[in-house]
């Protein structure tokens, strides 16, 4: 069983209040999907720091136990859109953490550049590991509808 504890900084906790997101439900949701993805008989415990950053681009630095989540959304006009963008960004970067720490994916396999991201090139949009993150973003949309 894998148990992951997310530690949020003040700006992230404020966003949870603003968007009325239950931290425990989100953590349970992520743990459930993580355990369905990675089967193990051993008990594993991890802590991840989740930090809010100014801007619209979230990020995860390979081999770290910290996720940086964007606090702003450039194309979101409603509270519902901003909430979904926030949740999707957090889950996307969390999925990268899972790839790195639990699935032992090398950072070299995410072989795209900042230009590829900006241009939305095939090198980025068709990368196997990015597609996995997009799958989890779709899962969090369902979570968002439930809570």
PDB file of C-alpha atoms in Angstrom:
ATOM      1  CA  UNK A   1       0.000   0.000   0.000  1.00  0.00           C
ATOM      2  CA  UNK A   2       1.240   3.428  -0.897  1.00  0.00           C
ATOM      3  CA  UNK A   3       0.285   6.365   1.290  1.00  0.00           C
ATOM      4  CA  UNK A   4       1.099   9.842   0.095  1.00  0.00           C
ATOM      5  CA  UNK A   5       0.750  12.905   2.284  1.00  0.00           C
ATOM      6  CA  UNK A   6       0.606  16.286   0.596  1.00  0.00           C
ATOM      7  CA  UNK A   7       1.956  19.246   2.564  1.00  0.00           C
ATOM      8  CA  UNK A   8       0.572  22.532   1.265  1.00  0.00           C
ATOM      9  CA  UNK A   9       2.062  25.978   1.685  1.00  0.00           C
ATOM     10  CA  UNK A  10      -0.110  28.938   2.706  1.00  0.00           C
ATOM     11  CA  UNK A  11      -0.992  30.076  -0.836  1.00  0.00           C
ATOM     12  CA  UNK A  12      -2.182  26.585  -1.777  1.00  0.00           C
ATOM     13  CA  UNK A  13      -4.255  26.279   1.417  1.00  0.00           C
ATOM     14  CA  UNK A  14      -5.879  29.623   0.567  1.00  0.00           C
ATOM     15  CA  UNK A  15      -6.775  28.342  -2.914  1.00  0.00           C
ATOM     16  CA  UNK A  16      -8.342  25.253  -1.343  1.00  0.00           C
ATOM     17  CA  UNK A  17     -10.539  27.552   0.759  1.00  0.00           C
ATOM     18  CA  UNK A  18     -11.362  29.826  -2.186  1.00  0.00           C
ATOM     19  CA  UNK A  19     -12.333  26.894  -4.407  1.00  0.00           C
ATOM     20  CA  UNK A  20     -13.964  24.928  -1.573  1.00  0.00           C
ATOM     21  CA  UNK A  21     -11.786  21.847  -2.114  1.00  0.00           C
ATOM     22  CA  UNK A  22     -11.586  19.247   0.638  1.00  0.00           C
ATOM     23  CA  UNK A  23      -7.877  18.429   1.056  1.00  0.00           C
ATOM     24  CA  UNK A  24      -8.575  15.020   2.580  1.00  0.00           C
ATOM     25  CA  UNK A  25     -10.876  13.993  -0.263  1.00  0.00           C
ATOM     26  CA  UNK A  26      -8.286  15.040  -2.832  1.00  0.00           C
ATOM     27  CA  UNK A  27      -5.560  13.144  -1.011  1.00  0.00           C
ATOM     28  CA  UNK A  28      -7.765  10.033  -0.779  1.00  0.00           C
ATOM     29  CA  UNK A  29      -8.583  10.341  -4.489  1.00  0.00           C
ATOM     30  CA  UNK A  30      -4.890  10.541  -5.396  1.00  0.00           C
ATOM     31  CA  UNK A  31      -3.935   7.682  -3.079  1.00  0.00           C
ATOM     32  CA  UNK A  32      -6.687   5.498  -4.507  1.00  0.00           C
ATOM     33  CA  UNK A  33      -5.578   6.039  -8.105  1.00  0.00           C
ATOM     34  CA  UNK A  34      -1.908   5.719  -7.202  1.00  0.00           C
ATOM     35  CA  UNK A  35      -2.518   2.369  -5.523  1.00  0.00           C
ATOM     36  CA  UNK A  36      -4.542   1.154  -8.517  1.00  0.00           C
ATOM     37  CA  UNK A  37      -1.664   2.112 -10.769  1.00  0.00           C
ATOM     38  CA  UNK A  38       1.195   0.717  -8.705  1.00  0.00           C
ATOM     39  CA  UNK A  39       0.437  -2.569  -6.973  1.00  0.00           C
ATOM     40  CA  UNK A  40       2.589  -3.428  -3.963  1.00  0.00           C
ATOM     41  CA  UNK A  41       2.368  -5.552  -0.854  1.00  0.00           C
ATOM     42  CA  UNK A  42       4.805  -3.388   1.054  1.00  0.00           C
ATOM     43  CA  UNK A  43       3.794  -0.244   2.883  1.00  0.00           C
ATOM     44  CA  UNK A  44       5.287   2.915   1.438  1.00  0.00           C
ATOM     45  CA  UNK A  45       4.902   6.393   2.879  1.00  0.00           C
ATOM     46  CA  UNK A  46       5.832   9.564   1.001  1.00  0.00           C
ATOM     47  CA  UNK A  47       5.438  13.259   1.675  1.00  0.00           C
ATOM     48  CA  UNK A  48       5.240  15.797  -1.113  1.00  0.00           C
ATOM     49  CA  UNK A  49       5.435  19.539  -0.601  1.00  0.00           C
ATOM     50  CA  UNK A  50       2.964  21.447  -2.755  1.00  0.00           C
ATOM     51  CA  UNK A  51       3.932  25.054  -3.281  1.00  0.00           C
ATOM     52  CA  UNK A  52       1.925  27.775  -5.004  1.00  0.00           C
ATOM     53  CA  UNK A  53       3.797  29.900  -7.541  1.00  0.00           C
ATOM     54  CA  UNK A  54       2.803  33.074  -9.336  1.00  0.00           C
ATOM     55  CA  UNK A  55       2.115  32.631 -13.002  1.00  0.00           C
ATOM     56  CA  UNK A  56       0.206  30.168 -15.147  1.00  0.00           C
ATOM     57  CA  UNK A  57       2.748  27.345 -15.516  1.00  0.00           C
ATOM     58  CA  UNK A  58       2.979  24.577 -12.940  1.00  0.00           C
ATOM     59  CA  UNK A  59       6.063  22.395 -12.758  1.00  0.00           C
ATOM     60  CA  UNK A  60       7.703  19.374 -11.234  1.00  0.00           C
ATOM     61  CA  UNK A  61      11.477  19.041 -11.085  1.00  0.00           C
ATOM     62  CA  UNK A  62      12.532  15.415 -11.552  1.00  0.00           C
ATOM     63  CA  UNK A  63      13.779  13.594  -8.449  1.00  0.00           C
ATOM     64  CA  UNK A  64      12.340  16.208  -6.085  1.00  0.00           C
ATOM     65  CA  UNK A  65       9.563  15.822  -3.525  1.00  0.00           C
ATOM     66  CA  UNK A  66       8.035  19.174  -4.356  1.00  0.00           C
ATOM     67  CA  UNK A  67       5.359  20.209  -6.811  1.00  0.00           C
ATOM     68  CA  UNK A  68       4.901  23.821  -7.871  1.00  0.00           C
ATOM     69  CA  UNK A  69       1.326  24.722  -8.811  1.00  0.00           C
ATOM     70  CA  UNK A  70       0.397  27.856 -10.723  1.00  0.00           C
ATOM     71  CA  UNK A  71      -1.881  30.179  -8.788  1.00  0.00           C
ATOM     72  CA  UNK A  72      -3.195  31.986 -11.866  1.00  0.00           C
ATOM     73  CA  UNK A  73      -5.034  30.950 -15.006  1.00  0.00           C
ATOM     74  CA  UNK A  74      -4.856  33.136 -18.094  1.00  0.00           C
ATOM     75  CA  UNK A  75      -7.936  31.801 -19.918  1.00  0.00           C
ATOM     76  CA  UNK A  76     -10.253  31.130 -16.982  1.00  0.00           C
ATOM     77  CA  UNK A  77     -13.183  33.474 -16.699  1.00  0.00           C
ATOM     78  CA  UNK A  78     -15.279  31.758 -14.030  1.00  0.00           C
ATOM     79  CA  UNK A  79     -14.564  30.396 -10.576  1.00  0.00           C
ATOM     80  CA  UNK A  80     -15.456  26.904 -11.823  1.00  0.00           C
ATOM     81  CA  UNK A  81     -12.874  27.161 -14.630  1.00  0.00           C
ATOM     82  CA  UNK A  82     -10.201  28.449 -12.247  1.00  0.00           C
ATOM     83  CA  UNK A  83     -10.940  25.638  -9.790  1.00  0.00           C
ATOM     84  CA  UNK A  84     -10.657  22.971 -12.496  1.00  0.00           C
ATOM     85  CA  UNK A  85      -7.450  24.523 -13.854  1.00  0.00           C
ATOM     86  CA  UNK A  86      -5.962  24.533 -10.343  1.00  0.00           C
ATOM     87  CA  UNK A  87      -6.918  20.897  -9.660  1.00  0.00           C
ATOM     88  CA  UNK A  88      -5.754  19.746 -13.103  1.00  0.00           C
ATOM     89  CA  UNK A  89      -2.412  21.482 -12.694  1.00  0.00           C
ATOM     90  CA  UNK A  90      -1.832  19.920  -9.295  1.00  0.00           C
ATOM     91  CA  UNK A  91      -2.796  16.428 -10.487  1.00  0.00           C
ATOM     92  CA  UNK A  92      -0.731  16.758 -13.676  1.00  0.00           C
ATOM     93  CA  UNK A  93       2.417  17.537 -11.713  1.00  0.00           C
ATOM     94  CA  UNK A  94       1.547  14.873  -9.118  1.00  0.00           C
ATOM     95  CA  UNK A  95       1.388  12.321 -11.944  1.00  0.00           C
ATOM     96  CA  UNK A  96       4.906  13.353 -13.012  1.00  0.00           C
ATOM     97  CA  UNK A  97       6.011  12.766  -9.409  1.00  0.00           C
ATOM     98  CA  UNK A  98       4.484   9.271  -9.553  1.00  0.00           C
ATOM     99  CA  UNK A  99       6.287   8.577 -12.826  1.00  0.00           C
ATOM    100  CA  UNK A 100       9.584   9.644 -11.292  1.00  0.00           C
ATOM    101  CA  UNK A 101       9.403   8.223  -7.792  1.00  0.00           C
ATOM    102  CA  UNK A 102       7.171   5.155  -8.107  1.00  0.00           C
ATOM    103  CA  UNK A 103       7.589   4.076 -11.715  1.00  0.00           C
ATOM    104  CA  UNK A 104      11.273   5.017 -12.004  1.00  0.00           C
ATOM    105  CA  UNK A 105      10.833   6.814 -15.319  1.00  0.00           C
ATOM    106  CA  UNK A 106      13.960   8.663 -16.340  1.00  0.00           C
ATOM    107  CA  UNK A 107      13.581  12.401 -16.817  1.00  0.00           C
ATOM    108  CA  UNK A 108      15.222  11.929 -20.213  1.00  0.00           C
ATOM    109  CA  UNK A 109      12.077  10.206 -21.457  1.00  0.00           C
ATOM    110  CA  UNK A 110      10.261  13.523 -21.288  1.00  0.00           C
ATOM    111  CA  UNK A 111      12.297  14.664 -24.252  1.00  0.00           C
ATOM    112  CA  UNK A 112      10.609  17.902 -25.170  1.00  0.00           C
ATOM    113  CA  UNK A 113      11.713  21.497 -24.846  1.00  0.00           C
ATOM    114  CA  UNK A 114      10.072  24.677 -23.598  1.00  0.00           C
ATOM    115  CA  UNK A 115       9.520  25.584 -27.265  1.00  0.00           C
ATOM    116  CA  UNK A 116       7.714  22.278 -27.851  1.00  0.00           C
ATOM    117  CA  UNK A 117       5.403  23.106 -24.941  1.00  0.00           C
ATOM    118  CA  UNK A 118       4.741  26.645 -26.167  1.00  0.00           C
ATOM    119  CA  UNK A 119       4.114  25.459 -29.747  1.00  0.00           C
ATOM    120  CA  UNK A 120       2.162  22.389 -28.572  1.00  0.00           C
ATOM    121  CA  UNK A 121       4.270  20.272 -30.948  1.00  0.00           C
ATOM    122  CA  UNK A 122       3.830  16.516 -31.365  1.00  0.00           C
ATOM    123  CA  UNK A 123       7.049  16.022 -29.438  1.00  0.00           C
ATOM    124  CA  UNK A 124       5.164  17.341 -26.398  1.00  0.00           C
ATOM    125  CA  UNK A 125       1.511  16.467 -27.033  1.00  0.00           C
ATOM    126  CA  UNK A 126       2.197  12.874 -28.111  1.00  0.00           C
ATOM    127  CA  UNK A 127       4.786  12.089 -25.453  1.00  0.00           C
ATOM    128  CA  UNK A 128       3.679   8.904 -23.663  1.00  0.00           C
ATOM    129  CA  UNK A 129       4.283  10.369 -20.216  1.00  0.00           C
ATOM    130  CA  UNK A 130       2.446  13.602 -20.951  1.00  0.00           C
ATOM    131  CA  UNK A 131      -0.498  11.587 -22.236  1.00  0.00           C
ATOM    132  CA  UNK A 132      -0.578   9.721 -18.923  1.00  0.00           C
ATOM    133  CA  UNK A 133      -0.782  13.071 -17.129  1.00  0.00           C
ATOM    134  CA  UNK A 134      -3.630  14.153 -19.390  1.00  0.00           C
ATOM    135  CA  UNK A 135      -5.490  10.928 -18.467  1.00  0.00           C
ATOM    136  CA  UNK A 136      -5.236  11.881 -14.794  1.00  0.00           C
ATOM    137  CA  UNK A 137      -6.424  15.405 -15.599  1.00  0.00           C
ATOM    138  CA  UNK A 138      -9.561  13.810 -17.030  1.00  0.00           C
ATOM    139  CA  UNK A 139      -9.941  11.746 -13.846  1.00  0.00           C
ATOM    140  CA  UNK A 140      -9.764  14.891 -11.738  1.00  0.00           C
ATOM    141  CA  UNK A 141     -12.545  16.429 -13.836  1.00  0.00           C
ATOM    142  CA  UNK A 142     -14.776  13.609 -12.564  1.00  0.00           C
ATOM    143  CA  UNK A 143     -13.525  14.215  -9.035  1.00  0.00           C
ATOM    144  CA  UNK A 144     -14.353  17.909  -9.449  1.00  0.00           C
ATOM    145  CA  UNK A 145     -17.897  17.021 -10.485  1.00  0.00           C
ATOM    146  CA  UNK A 146     -18.322  14.827  -7.408  1.00  0.00           C
ATOM    147  CA  UNK A 147     -17.255  17.317  -4.770  1.00  0.00           C
TER     148      UNK A 147
END
